[in-house]
């Protein structure tokens, strides 16, 4: 692959791609991912028995904050004019699926924001339940975050 194929590379190093000449466009991206947990942990989440507080509400807030702060965390992402963020959870017997939908009005897509939101939401769940997920050796044999991906990106 030549340097010309990497939009963030120049002869002088890296740069943030210029998008100022592009038309403003309504854009949407949806990302998803899941965290695998023990059944007892899921039951504790559903019954609000986790000592740190309401897990899913806290994870929703973290996901929204992640979306809003993506350009601060990923060096070459543009700050975006976000117009809406939705964070949903589907709770199953041994996993929680997080879906984040992000809307914007601007010149570049919002997929990195959606992926970041999913990641932060799932990481927050892990942080809030780690005390009940770890085994007697302090390890997390049943806990994993998997399948983070963009499931839709569109101009609307």
N, CA and C atoms as an extended XYZ file, in Angstrom:
468
Properties=species:S:1:pos:R:3:atomname:S:1:resname:S:1:resid:I:1 pbc="F F F"
N         0.838       -1.177        0.000 N   UNK     1
C         0.000        0.000        0.000 CA  UNK     1
C         0.887        1.245        0.000 C   UNK     1
N         0.616        2.181       -0.860 N   UNK     2
C         1.424        3.399       -0.931 CA  UNK     2
C         0.895        4.439        0.052 C   UNK     2
N         1.730        5.450        0.327 N   UNK     3
C         1.321        6.501        1.254 CA  UNK     3
C         0.086        7.247        0.757 C   UNK     3
N        -0.092        7.322       -0.563 N   UNK     4
C        -1.248        8.036       -1.115 CA  UNK     4
C        -2.569        7.393       -0.704 C   UNK     4
N        -2.538        6.126       -0.375 N   UNK     5
C        -3.760        5.429        0.013 CA  UNK     5
C        -4.140        5.692        1.465 C   UNK     5
N        -3.219        6.224        2.264 N   UNK     6
C        -3.510        6.570        3.645 CA  UNK     6
C        -3.789        8.060        3.719 C   UNK     6
N        -5.043        8.426        3.947 N   UNK     7
C        -5.434        9.833        3.887 CA  UNK     7
C        -4.822       10.690        4.985 C   UNK     7
N        -4.358       10.099        6.060 N   UNK     8
C        -3.793       10.875        7.160 CA  UNK     8
C        -2.271       11.032        7.059 C   UNK     8
N        -1.654       10.470        6.012 N   UNK     9
C        -0.208       10.569        5.849 CA  UNK     9
C         0.150       11.570        4.766 C   UNK     9
N         1.193       12.346        5.032 N   UNK    10
C         1.731       13.268        4.040 CA  UNK    10
C         3.245       13.061        3.982 C   UNK    10
N         3.900       13.794        3.114 N   UNK    11
C         5.361       13.722        3.048 CA  UNK    11
C         5.990       14.187        4.356 C   UNK    11
N         5.284       15.043        5.093 N   UNK    12
C         5.813       15.607        6.342 CA  UNK    12
C         5.398       14.807        7.578 C   UNK    12
N         4.586       13.791        7.418 N   UNK    13
C         4.113       12.991        8.554 CA  UNK    13
C         2.611       12.802        8.495 C   UNK    13
N         1.945       13.034        9.610 N   UNK    14
C         0.495       12.868        9.671 CA  UNK    14
C        -0.194       14.225        9.726 C   UNK    14
N        -1.461       14.217        9.390 N   UNK    15
C        -2.280       15.427        9.494 CA  UNK    15
C        -3.731       15.014        9.648 C   UNK    15
N        -4.563       15.952       10.073 N   UNK    16
C        -6.001       15.714       10.098 CA  UNK    16
C        -6.533       16.067        8.718 C   UNK    16
N        -7.264       15.148        8.126 N   UNK    17
C        -7.782       15.327        6.776 CA  UNK    17
C        -8.682       16.550        6.716 C   UNK    17
N        -8.531       17.353        5.677 N   UNK    18
C        -9.364       18.536        5.453 CA  UNK    18
C       -10.718       18.088        4.918 C   UNK    18
N       -11.787       18.432        5.630 N   UNK    19
C       -13.139       18.093        5.182 CA  UNK    19
C       -13.978       19.346        4.932 C   UNK    19
N       -13.365       20.523        5.040 N   UNK    20
C       -14.095       21.783        4.932 CA  UNK    20
C       -14.802       22.019        3.619 C   UNK    20
N       -14.317       21.398        2.540 N   UNK    21
C       -14.958       21.582        1.242 CA  UNK    21
C       -16.158       20.660        1.031 C   UNK    21
N       -16.343       19.696        1.907 N   UNK    22
C       -17.463       18.767        1.778 CA  UNK    22
C       -18.746       19.437        2.262 C   UNK    22
N       -19.858       19.069        1.659 N   UNK    23
C       -21.155       19.603        2.076 CA  UNK    23
C       -21.552       19.045        3.439 C   UNK    23
N       -22.262       19.864        4.204 N   UNK    24
C       -22.848       19.359        5.446 CA  UNK    24
C       -23.923       18.349        5.078 C   UNK    24
N       -23.937       17.279        5.813 N   UNK    25
C       -24.851       16.169        5.526 CA  UNK    25
C       -25.281       15.557        6.848 C   UNK    25
N       -26.557       15.199        6.936 N   UNK    26
C       -26.993       14.438        8.105 CA  UNK    26
C       -26.397       13.050        7.982 C   UNK    26
N       -25.819       12.555        9.069 N   UNK    27
C       -25.149       11.254        9.059 CA  UNK    27
C       -25.569       10.464       10.288 C   UNK    27
N       -25.506        9.141       10.129 N   UNK    28
C       -25.874        8.257       11.223 CA  UNK    28
C       -24.967        7.042       11.199 C   UNK    28
N       -24.583        6.592       12.376 N   UNK    29
C       -23.840        5.338       12.500 CA  UNK    29
C       -24.392        4.584       13.705 C   UNK    29
N       -24.433        3.272       13.560 N   UNK    30
C       -24.870        2.392       14.645 CA  UNK    30
C       -23.778        1.352       14.858 C   UNK    30
N       -23.385        1.194       16.113 N   UNK    31
C       -22.385        0.184       16.465 CA  UNK    31
C       -22.946       -0.686       17.579 C   UNK    31
N       -22.377       -1.867       17.698 N   UNK    32
C       -22.824       -2.797       18.728 CA  UNK    32
C       -21.639       -3.578       19.265 C   UNK    32
N       -21.823       -4.194       20.397 N   UNK    33
C       -20.820       -5.050       21.017 CA  UNK    33
C       -21.456       -5.726       22.209 C   UNK    33
N       -20.744       -6.684       22.793 N   UNK    34
C       -21.333       -7.373       23.939 CA  UNK    34
C       -20.297       -7.670       25.009 C   UNK    34
N       -20.801       -7.817       26.217 N   UNK    35
C       -19.995       -8.252       27.338 CA  UNK    35
C       -20.578       -9.559       27.848 C   UNK    35
N       -19.723      -10.535       28.011 N   UNK    36
C       -20.119      -11.842       28.532 CA  UNK    36
C       -19.889      -11.850       30.037 C   UNK    36
N       -20.913      -12.251       30.773 N   UNK    37
C       -20.876      -12.247       32.233 CA  UNK    37
C       -21.474      -13.545       32.763 C   UNK    37
N       -21.268      -13.787       34.048 N   UNK    38
C       -21.883      -14.934       34.693 CA  UNK    38
C       -23.384      -14.684       34.888 C   UNK    38
N       -24.161      -15.750       34.903 N   UNK    39
C       -25.609      -15.618       35.115 CA  UNK    39
C       -25.925      -14.903       36.418 C   UNK    39
N       -25.158      -15.208       37.472 N   UNK    40
C       -25.420      -14.560       38.766 CA  UNK    40
C       -25.197      -13.052       38.690 C   UNK    40
N       -24.229      -12.635       37.887 N   UNK    41
C       -23.961      -11.202       37.731 CA  UNK    41
C       -25.112      -10.526       36.998 C   UNK    41
N       -25.594      -11.165       35.942 N   UNK    42
C       -26.744      -10.615       35.198 CA  UNK    42
C       -27.945      -10.468       36.134 C   UNK    42
N       -28.197      -11.476       36.962 N   UNK    43
C       -29.320      -11.412       37.908 CA  UNK    43
C       -29.139      -10.252       38.885 C   UNK    43
N       -27.917      -10.056       39.343 N   UNK    44
C       -27.655       -8.942       40.268 CA  UNK    44
C       -27.869       -7.592       39.582 C   UNK    44
N       -27.481       -7.484       38.315 N   UNK    45
C       -27.716       -6.244       37.565 CA  UNK    45
C       -29.211       -5.994       37.438 C   UNK    45
N       -29.941       -7.022       37.035 N   UNK    46
C       -31.384       -6.872       36.839 CA  UNK    46
C       -32.120       -6.534       38.130 C   UNK    46
N       -31.631       -7.031       39.249 N   UNK    47
C       -32.271       -6.786       40.546 CA  UNK    47
C       -31.636       -5.626       41.308 C   UNK    47
N       -30.781       -4.867       40.621 N   UNK    48
C       -30.106       -3.708       41.191 CA  UNK    48
C       -29.402       -4.028       42.501 C   UNK    48
N       -28.641       -5.119       42.501 N   UNK    49
C       -27.906       -5.571       43.683 CA  UNK    49
C       -26.409       -5.297       43.586 C   UNK    49
N       -25.967       -4.600       42.537 N   UNK    50
C       -24.553       -4.260       42.402 CA  UNK    50
C       -24.271       -3.054       43.300 C   UNK    50
N       -23.289       -3.188       44.191 N   UNK    51
C       -23.030       -2.158       45.203 CA  UNK    51
C       -22.657       -0.799       44.625 C   UNK    51
N       -22.048       -0.777       43.430 N   UNK    52
C       -21.630        0.505       42.843 CA  UNK    52
C       -22.809        1.327       42.328 C   UNK    52
N       -23.984        0.708       42.174 N   UNK    53
C       -25.146        1.455       41.716 CA  UNK    53
C       -25.797        0.826       40.503 C   UNK    53
N       -26.650        1.602       39.853 N   UNK    54
C       -27.382        1.114       38.689 CA  UNK    54
C       -26.417        0.979       37.506 C   UNK    54
N       -26.133       -0.253       37.144 N   UNK    55
C       -25.109       -0.548       36.147 CA  UNK    55
C       -25.478       -0.005       34.776 C   UNK    55
N       -26.676       -0.286       34.302 N   UNK    56
C       -27.019        0.085       32.926 CA  UNK    56
C       -27.201        1.584       32.747 C   UNK    56
N       -27.736        2.252       33.742 N   UNK    57
C       -27.861        3.704       33.650 CA  UNK    57
C       -26.481        4.356       33.636 C   UNK    57
N       -25.602        3.879       34.499 N   UNK    58
C       -24.243        4.413       34.533 CA  UNK    58
C       -23.531        4.146       33.208 C   UNK    58
N       -23.718        2.954       32.650 N   UNK    59
C       -23.095        2.606       31.370 CA  UNK    59
C       -23.663        3.449       30.230 C   UNK    59
N       -24.942        3.784       30.293 N   UNK    60
C       -25.519        4.672       29.273 CA  UNK    60
C       -24.842        6.033       29.316 C   UNK    60
N       -24.687        6.564       30.505 N   UNK    61
C       -24.035        7.870       30.641 CA  UNK    61
C       -22.589        7.804       30.139 C   UNK    61
N       -21.883        6.739       30.487 N   UNK    62
C       -20.497        6.576       30.030 CA  UNK    62
C       -20.428        6.488       28.508 C   UNK    62
N       -21.356        5.760       27.902 N   UNK    63
C       -21.374        5.632       26.443 CA  UNK    63
C       -21.603        6.994       25.795 C   UNK    63
N       -22.533        7.756       26.323 N   UNK    64
C       -22.807        9.094       25.784 CA  UNK    64
C       -21.581        9.985       25.931 C   UNK    64
N       -20.937        9.949       27.091 N   UNK    65
C       -19.716       10.737       27.295 CA  UNK    65
C       -18.611       10.299       26.336 C   UNK    65
N       -18.515        8.980       26.105 N   UNK    66
C       -17.525        8.466       25.153 CA  UNK    66
C       -17.749        9.008       23.756 C   UNK    66
N       -19.007        9.000       23.319 N   UNK    67
C       -19.348        9.539       21.995 CA  UNK    67
C       -18.942       11.004       21.926 C   UNK    67
N       -19.317       11.774       22.931 N   UNK    68
C       -19.052       13.207       22.921 CA  UNK    68
C       -17.568       13.549       22.968 C   UNK    68
N       -16.756       12.648       23.503 N   UNK    69
C       -15.330       12.924       23.677 CA  UNK    69
C       -14.429       12.150       22.720 C   UNK    69
N       -14.983       11.553       21.697 N   UNK    70
C       -14.191       10.727       20.788 CA  UNK    70
C       -13.017       11.492       20.193 C   UNK    70
N       -13.235       12.702       19.730 N   UNK    71
C       -12.146       13.444       19.087 CA  UNK    71
C       -11.037       13.807       20.064 C   UNK    71
N       -11.316       13.781       21.352 N   UNK    72
C       -10.282       14.024       22.355 CA  UNK    72
C        -9.442       12.778       22.624 C   UNK    72
N       -10.005       11.611       22.351 N   UNK    73
C        -9.318       10.354       22.644 CA  UNK    73
C        -8.627        9.744       21.427 C   UNK    73
N        -9.179        9.943       20.257 N   UNK    74
C        -8.610        9.384       19.029 CA  UNK    74
C        -7.988       10.549       18.266 C   UNK    74
N        -6.676       10.574       18.156 N   UNK    75
C        -5.948       11.774       17.726 CA  UNK    75
C        -6.385       12.418       16.419 C   UNK    75
N        -6.764       11.688       15.411 N   UNK    76
C        -7.059       12.314       14.115 CA  UNK    76
C        -8.549       12.375       13.786 C   UNK    76
N        -9.392       12.133       14.784 N   UNK    77
C       -10.839       12.285       14.584 CA  UNK    77
C       -11.219       13.756       14.673 C   UNK    77
N       -12.138       14.162       13.816 N   UNK    78
C       -12.637       15.533       13.847 CA  UNK    78
C       -13.669       15.689       14.964 C   UNK    78
N       -13.690       16.837       15.631 N   UNK    79
C       -14.817       17.130       16.525 CA  UNK    79
C       -16.071       17.288       15.658 C   UNK    79
N       -17.166       16.717       16.107 N   UNK    80
C       -18.368       16.708       15.272 CA  UNK    80
C       -19.517       17.466       15.915 C   UNK    80
N       -20.435       17.897       15.060 N   UNK    81
C       -21.685       18.495       15.494 CA  UNK    81
C       -22.679       17.350       15.695 C   UNK    81
N       -22.703       16.809       16.899 N   UNK    82
C       -23.600       15.692       17.204 CA  UNK    82
C       -25.009       16.220       17.413 C   UNK    82
N       -25.986       15.528       16.842 N   UNK    83
C       -27.372       15.961       16.979 CA  UNK    83
C       -28.208       14.984       17.792 C   UNK    83
N       -27.684       13.784       18.049 N   UNK    84
C       -28.427       12.819       18.848 CA  UNK    84
C       -27.616       11.571       19.125 C   UNK    84
N       -27.830       11.007       20.314 N   UNK    85
C       -27.155        9.781       20.724 CA  UNK    85
C       -28.181        8.909       21.440 C   UNK    85
N       -28.281        7.655       21.033 N   UNK    86
C       -29.145        6.686       21.708 CA  UNK    86
C       -28.282        5.505       22.134 C   UNK    86
N       -28.468        5.053       23.372 N   UNK    87
C       -27.738        3.902       23.898 CA  UNK    87
C       -28.756        2.912       24.438 C   UNK    87
N       -28.706        1.698       23.913 N   UNK    88
C       -29.645        0.659       24.329 CA  UNK    88
C       -28.895       -0.595       24.754 C   UNK    88
N       -29.487       -1.337       25.677 N   UNK    89
C       -28.925       -2.599       26.140 CA  UNK    89
C       -29.960       -3.704       25.976 C   UNK    89
N       -29.488       -4.846       25.530 N   UNK    90
C       -30.311       -6.054       25.499 CA  UNK    90
C       -29.661       -7.026       26.479 C   UNK    90
N       -30.376       -7.347       27.540 N   UNK    91
C       -29.840       -8.211       28.586 CA  UNK    91
C       -30.302       -9.637       28.328 C   UNK    91
N       -29.336      -10.541       28.220 N   UNK    92
C       -29.609      -11.962       28.044 CA  UNK    92
C       -29.072      -12.711       29.251 C   UNK    92
N       -29.166      -14.020       29.259 N   UNK    93
C       -28.797      -14.789       30.452 CA  UNK    93
C       -27.321      -14.694       30.809 C   UNK    93
N       -26.436      -14.610       29.825 N   UNK    94
C       -24.999      -14.533       30.122 CA  UNK    94
C       -24.288      -13.434       29.331 C   UNK    94
N       -25.042      -12.496       28.789 N   UNK    95
C       -24.415      -11.405       28.054 CA  UNK    95
C       -25.316      -10.187       28.019 C   UNK    95
N       -24.680       -9.057       27.821 N   UNK    96
C       -25.403       -7.802       27.607 CA  UNK    96
C       -24.891       -7.230       26.300 C   UNK    96
N       -25.817       -6.941       25.405 N   UNK    97
C       -25.479       -6.347       24.117 CA  UNK    97
C       -25.750       -4.851       24.209 C   UNK    97
N       -24.755       -4.072       23.836 N   UNK    98
C       -24.868       -2.612       23.833 CA  UNK    98
C       -24.947       -2.144       22.388 C   UNK    98
N       -25.914       -1.297       22.102 N   UNK    99
C       -26.050       -0.702       20.776 CA  UNK    99
C       -26.081        0.811       20.933 C   UNK    99
N       -25.230        1.479       20.174 N   UNK   100
C       -25.156        2.940       20.220 CA  UNK   100
C       -25.431        3.487       18.828 C   UNK   100
N       -26.360        4.417       18.754 N   UNK   101
C       -26.723        5.088       17.510 CA  UNK   101
C       -26.375        6.563       17.660 C   UNK   101
N       -25.638        7.081       16.680 N   UNK   102
C       -25.181        8.473       16.746 CA  UNK   102
C       -25.595        9.202       15.474 C   UNK   102
N       -26.162       10.377       15.624 N   UNK   103
C       -26.529       11.240       14.506 CA  UNK   103
C       -25.697       12.511       14.557 C   UNK   103
N       -25.392       13.034       13.379 N   UNK   104
C       -24.647       14.288       13.304 CA  UNK   104
C       -25.063       15.061       12.065 C   UNK   104
N       -24.633       16.306       12.027 N   UNK   105
C       -24.774       17.147       10.850 CA  UNK   105
C       -23.381       17.683       10.571 C   UNK   105
N       -22.783       17.219        9.493 N   UNK   106
C       -21.419       17.648        9.232 CA  UNK   106
C       -20.833       17.065        7.972 C   UNK   106
N       -19.513       17.109        7.898 N   UNK   107
C       -18.795       16.739        6.686 CA  UNK   107
C       -18.068       15.404        6.775 C   UNK   107
N       -18.222       14.706        7.898 N   UNK   108
C       -17.558       13.408        8.031 CA  UNK   108
C       -18.416       12.495        8.899 C   UNK   108
N       -18.180       11.207        8.780 N   UNK   109
C       -19.017       10.206        9.425 CA  UNK   109
C       -18.884       10.140       10.930 C   UNK   109
N       -19.751        9.352       11.547 N   UNK   110
C       -19.823        9.243       13.002 CA  UNK   110
C       -19.589        7.820       13.495 C   UNK   110
N       -18.968        6.980       12.655 N   UNK   111
C       -18.777        5.588       13.069 CA  UNK   111
C       -17.796        5.446       14.228 C   UNK   111
N       -16.751        6.266       14.265 N   UNK   112
C       -15.796        6.170       15.372 CA  UNK   112
C       -16.464        6.564       16.690 C   UNK   112
N       -17.372        7.517       16.633 N   UNK   113
C       -18.101        7.922       17.828 CA  UNK   113
C       -19.002        6.786       18.320 C   UNK   113
N       -19.670        6.111       17.400 N   UNK   114
C       -20.541        4.995       17.789 CA  UNK   114
C       -19.735        3.852       18.407 C   UNK   114
N       -18.602        3.512       17.787 N   UNK   115
C       -17.740        2.446       18.321 CA  UNK   115
C       -17.192        2.835       19.695 C   UNK   115
N       -16.796        4.084       19.850 N   UNK   116
C       -16.271        4.547       21.132 CA  UNK   116
C       -17.348        4.470       22.203 C   UNK   116
N       -18.565        4.867       21.854 N   UNK   117
C       -19.668        4.780       22.809 CA  UNK   117
C       -19.914        3.358       23.281 C   UNK   117
N       -19.933        2.416       22.343 N   UNK   118
C       -20.117        1.009       22.709 CA  UNK   118
C       -18.989        0.561       23.634 C   UNK   118
N       -17.769        0.879       23.263 N   UNK   119
C       -16.606        0.462       24.058 CA  UNK   119
C       -16.683        0.989       25.484 C   UNK   119
N       -16.980        2.274       25.644 N   UNK   120
C       -17.046        2.864       26.980 CA  UNK   120
C       -18.228        2.328       27.777 C   UNK   120
N       -19.338        2.092       27.118 N   UNK   121
C       -20.486        1.507       27.809 CA  UNK   121
C       -20.161        0.128       28.356 C   UNK   121
N       -19.537       -0.711       27.536 N   UNK   122
C       -19.197       -2.066       27.966 CA  UNK   122
C       -18.096       -2.063       29.027 C   UNK   122
N       -17.103       -1.202       28.869 N   UNK   123
C       -16.050       -1.102       29.878 CA  UNK   123
C       -16.611       -0.648       31.228 C   UNK   123
N       -17.594        0.208       31.190 N   UNK   124
C       -18.218        0.669       32.438 CA  UNK   124
C       -18.971       -0.459       33.116 C   UNK   124
N       -19.672       -1.272       32.336 N   UNK   125
C       -20.335       -2.442       32.919 CA  UNK   125
C       -19.290       -3.312       33.615 C   UNK   125
N       -18.196       -3.609       32.912 N   UNK   126
C       -17.141       -4.445       33.501 CA  UNK   126
C       -16.653       -3.836       34.820 C   UNK   126
N       -16.366       -2.548       34.808 N   UNK   127
C       -15.864       -1.893       36.012 CA  UNK   127
C       -16.860       -2.019       37.169 C   UNK   127
N       -18.124       -1.881       36.876 N   UNK   128
C       -19.118       -1.896       37.940 CA  UNK   128
C       -19.371       -3.289       38.509 C   UNK   128
N       -19.108       -4.335       37.732 N   UNK   129
C       -19.400       -5.693       38.196 CA  UNK   129
C       -18.145       -6.513       38.501 C   UNK   129
N       -16.980       -5.926       38.390 N   UNK   130
C       -15.749       -6.706       38.525 CA  UNK   130
C       -15.630       -7.391       39.882 C   UNK   130
N       -16.166       -6.816       40.917 N   UNK   131
C       -16.074       -7.432       42.241 CA  UNK   131
C       -16.798       -8.777       42.295 C   UNK   131
N       -17.899       -8.910       41.569 N   UNK   132
C       -18.640      -10.186       41.580 CA  UNK   132
C       -18.227      -11.105       40.433 C   UNK   132
N       -17.554      -10.586       39.441 N   UNK   133
C       -17.118      -11.403       38.297 CA  UNK   133
C       -15.795      -12.121       38.543 C   UNK   133
N       -14.926      -11.546       39.361 N   UNK   134
C       -13.597      -12.160       39.515 CA  UNK   134
C       -13.673      -13.431       40.361 C   UNK   134
N       -12.766      -14.346       40.052 N   UNK   135
C       -12.714      -15.607       40.789 CA  UNK   135
C       -11.833      -15.467       42.023 C   UNK   135
N       -11.593      -16.573       42.736 N   UNK   136
C       -10.823      -16.533       43.982 CA  UNK   136
C        -9.370      -16.127       43.768 C   UNK   136
N        -8.880      -16.232       42.527 N   UNK   137
C        -7.521      -15.805       42.195 CA  UNK   137
C        -7.478      -14.367       41.677 C   UNK   137
N        -8.629      -13.688       41.677 N   UNK   138
C        -8.678      -12.314       41.193 CA  UNK   138
C        -8.718      -12.192       39.681 C   UNK   138
N        -9.025      -13.290       38.992 N   UNK   139
C        -9.073      -13.305       37.528 CA  UNK   139
C       -10.527      -13.247       37.040 C   UNK   139
N       -10.696      -13.033       35.742 N   UNK   140
C       -12.031      -12.898       35.135 CA  UNK   140
C       -12.236      -13.958       34.055 C   UNK   140
N       -12.366      -15.236       34.435 N   UNK   141
C       -12.448      -16.299       33.428 CA  UNK   141
C       -13.723      -16.280       32.583 C   UNK   141
N       -14.792      -15.689       33.094 N   UNK   142
C       -16.066      -15.683       32.368 CA  UNK   142
C       -16.397      -14.340       31.745 C   UNK   142
N       -15.545      -13.349       31.952 N   UNK   143
C       -15.837      -11.985       31.522 CA  UNK   143
C       -15.039      -11.656       30.269 C   UNK   143
N       -15.743      -11.177       29.247 N   UNK   144
C       -15.052      -10.719       28.036 CA  UNK   144
C       -15.932       -9.732       27.295 C   UNK   144
N       -15.279       -8.848       26.593 N   UNK   145
C       -15.963       -7.907       25.706 CA  UNK   145
C       -15.634       -8.346       24.292 C   UNK   145
N       -16.667       -8.549       23.473 N   UNK   146
C       -16.461       -9.080       22.128 CA  UNK   146
C       -17.382       -8.409       21.114 C   UNK   146
N       -17.082       -8.694       19.874 N   UNK   147
C       -17.970       -8.384       18.736 CA  UNK   147
C       -18.305       -6.907       18.578 C   UNK   147
N       -17.377       -6.018       18.902 N   UNK   148
C       -17.628       -4.591       18.687 CA  UNK   148
C       -17.472       -4.308       17.199 C   UNK   148
N       -18.512       -3.755       16.612 N   UNK   149
C       -18.463       -3.467       15.174 CA  UNK   149
C       -19.502       -2.403       14.809 C   UNK   149
N       -19.268       -1.804       13.653 N   UNK   150
C       -20.254       -0.882       13.075 CA  UNK   150
C       -21.240       -1.729       12.274 C   UNK   150
N       -22.517       -1.581       12.592 N   UNK   151
C       -23.508       -2.358       11.851 CA  UNK   151
C       -24.220       -1.516       10.791 C   UNK   151
N       -24.051       -0.190       10.889 N   UNK   152
C       -24.684        0.669        9.880 CA  UNK   152
C       -24.018        2.033        9.881 C   UNK   152
N       -23.765        2.532        8.692 N   UNK   153
C       -23.260        3.893        8.511 CA  UNK   153
C       -23.977        4.458        7.307 C   UNK   153
N       -24.603        5.630        7.470 N   UNK   154
C       -25.358        6.156        6.342 CA  UNK   154
C       -25.440        7.666        6.365 C   UNK   154
N       -25.671        8.203        5.192 N   UNK   155
C       -26.037        9.608        5.052 CA  UNK   155
C       -27.559        9.619        4.992 C   UNK   155
N       -28.174       10.487        5.801 N   UNK   156
C       -29.645       10.507        5.867 CA  UNK   156
C       -30.204       11.855        5.469 C   UNK   156
